[in-house]
Short mmCIF file of C-alpha atoms in Angstrom, two decimals:
data_model
loop_
_atom_site.label_atom_id
_atom_site.label_comp_id
_atom_site.label_asym_id
_atom_site.label_seq_id
_atom_site.Cartn_x
_atom_site.Cartn_y
_atom_site.Cartn_z
CA MET B 23 -1.66 1.75 20.18
CA ARG B 24 2.00 2.48 19.87
CA LEU B 25 3.21 5.10 17.18
CA GLY B 26 4.93 2.33 15.16
CA ALA B 27 1.93 0.08 15.31
CA MET B 28 -0.08 2.84 14.15
CA SER B 29 1.99 3.60 11.46
CA ALA B 30 2.21 -0.12 10.11
CA GLU B 31 -1.77 -0.09 10.24
CA LEU B 32 -1.92 3.35 8.23
CA HIS B 33 0.47 1.94 5.93
CA GLU B 34 -1.51 -1.28 5.26
CA GLN B 35 -4.83 0.65 5.13
CA THR B 36 -3.87 3.22 2.15
CA THR B 37 -2.53 3.05 -1.12
CA PRO B 38 0.81 4.76 -1.90
CA GLU B 39 -1.03 7.52 -3.49
CA GLY B 40 -3.13 7.90 -0.29
CA PHE B 41 -0.35 7.86 2.13
CA GLN B 42 1.69 10.30 -0.08
CA ALA B 43 -1.64 12.72 -0.03
CA LEU B 44 -1.70 12.05 3.88
CA LEU B 45 1.89 12.95 4.33
CA GLY B 46 1.78 15.70 2.06
CA SER B 47 -0.95 17.35 4.06
CA VAL B 48 0.91 17.01 7.45
CA TYR B 49 3.99 18.51 5.84
CA GLU B 50 1.71 21.53 4.80
CA ALA B 51 0.03 21.74 7.99
CA ALA B 52 3.25 21.82 9.76
CA THR B 53 4.15 24.98 7.86
CA ALA B 54 0.74 26.50 7.90
CA SER B 55 -1.34 25.80 10.99
CA GLU B 56 -4.67 26.63 9.53
CA LYS B 57 -4.25 23.43 7.49
CA TRP B 58 -4.41 21.25 10.41
CA PRO B 59 -7.97 20.64 10.44
CA ALA B 60 -7.73 19.26 6.90
CA ALA B 61 -4.78 17.05 7.68
CA LEU B 62 -6.25 15.42 10.86
CA ARG B 63 -9.58 14.81 8.93
CA LEU B 64 -7.38 12.89 6.18
CA LEU B 65 -5.69 10.82 9.16
CA ALA B 66 -8.90 10.18 10.87
CA ASP B 67 -10.35 8.98 7.24
CA ARG B 68 -7.35 6.63 6.54
CA LEU B 69 -7.74 5.14 10.08
CA GLU B 70 -11.26 4.65 9.95
CA SER B 71 -11.76 7.33 13.21
CA HIS B 72 -14.28 9.47 14.15
CA VAL B 73 -11.81 12.10 15.92
CA ALA B 74 -8.01 13.05 15.35
CA VAL B 75 -6.22 15.31 17.57
CA LEU B 76 -2.71 16.90 17.56
CA ALA B 77 -1.61 17.30 21.20
CA SER B 78 1.74 18.59 22.70
CA TYR B 79 3.23 18.37 26.16
CA ASP B 80 5.59 20.35 27.84
CA PHE B 81 7.74 18.29 30.20
CA GLU B 82 9.18 21.32 32.13
CA SER B 83 6.12 22.62 33.14
CA GLU B 84 4.17 19.03 32.96
CA THR B 85 1.24 20.47 31.05
CA GLY B 86 -0.45 19.28 28.01
CA ARG B 87 -2.74 20.80 25.61
CA ILE B 88 -4.62 19.76 22.32
CA GLU B 89 -3.04 22.02 19.56
CA HIS B 90 -5.63 21.29 16.76
CA ALA B 91 -8.53 18.76 16.76
CA PHE B 92 -10.79 17.19 14.15
CA ASN B 93 -14.49 15.98 15.13
CA VAL B 94 -13.71 16.87 18.91
CA ASP B 95 -16.22 19.36 20.72
CA GLU B 96 -14.31 22.39 21.48
CA ARG B 97 -15.41 22.29 25.33
CA LEU B 98 -13.75 18.75 25.44
CA VAL B 99 -10.46 20.38 23.85
CA ARG B 100 -10.48 23.03 26.63
CA LEU B 101 -11.24 20.78 29.65
CA TYR B 102 -8.31 18.77 28.57
CA SER B 103 -6.03 21.67 28.45
CA ARG B 104 -7.43 22.95 31.92
CA ARG B 105 -7.68 19.80 33.82
CA PHE B 106 -6.45 16.62 32.16
CA GLY B 107 -3.35 18.00 30.11
CA ALA B 108 -1.31 17.65 33.24
CA ALA B 109 -2.40 14.37 34.43
CA ASN B 110 -1.44 12.65 31.34
CA PRO B 111 0.21 9.45 32.73
CA TRP B 112 1.65 8.33 29.44
CA MET B 113 3.37 11.83 29.09
CA ARG B 114 4.39 12.18 32.85
CA HIS B 115 6.13 8.83 32.69
CA ALA B 116 7.85 9.32 29.39
CA ALA B 117 10.61 11.59 30.34
#
């Protein structure tokens, strides 16, 4: 799902108050990383998902990693960083 489509779906599924709470939690997490689990949980709830992740990708070194995750086994987070982060076809071809 493209970001624009996800944003439109998210907007349709939540009330203005719910959307404001989600946006507020993301802004708070951006300044205090320990708040990401709560923000990702709220995002997953709003999208009716079982998991949510915040991932990063370094285009210079062609490596990716999961920065924060909600409801994802820690072993899978480490495996992504070690093995699959560099093989992410969406990111490799985005540059």
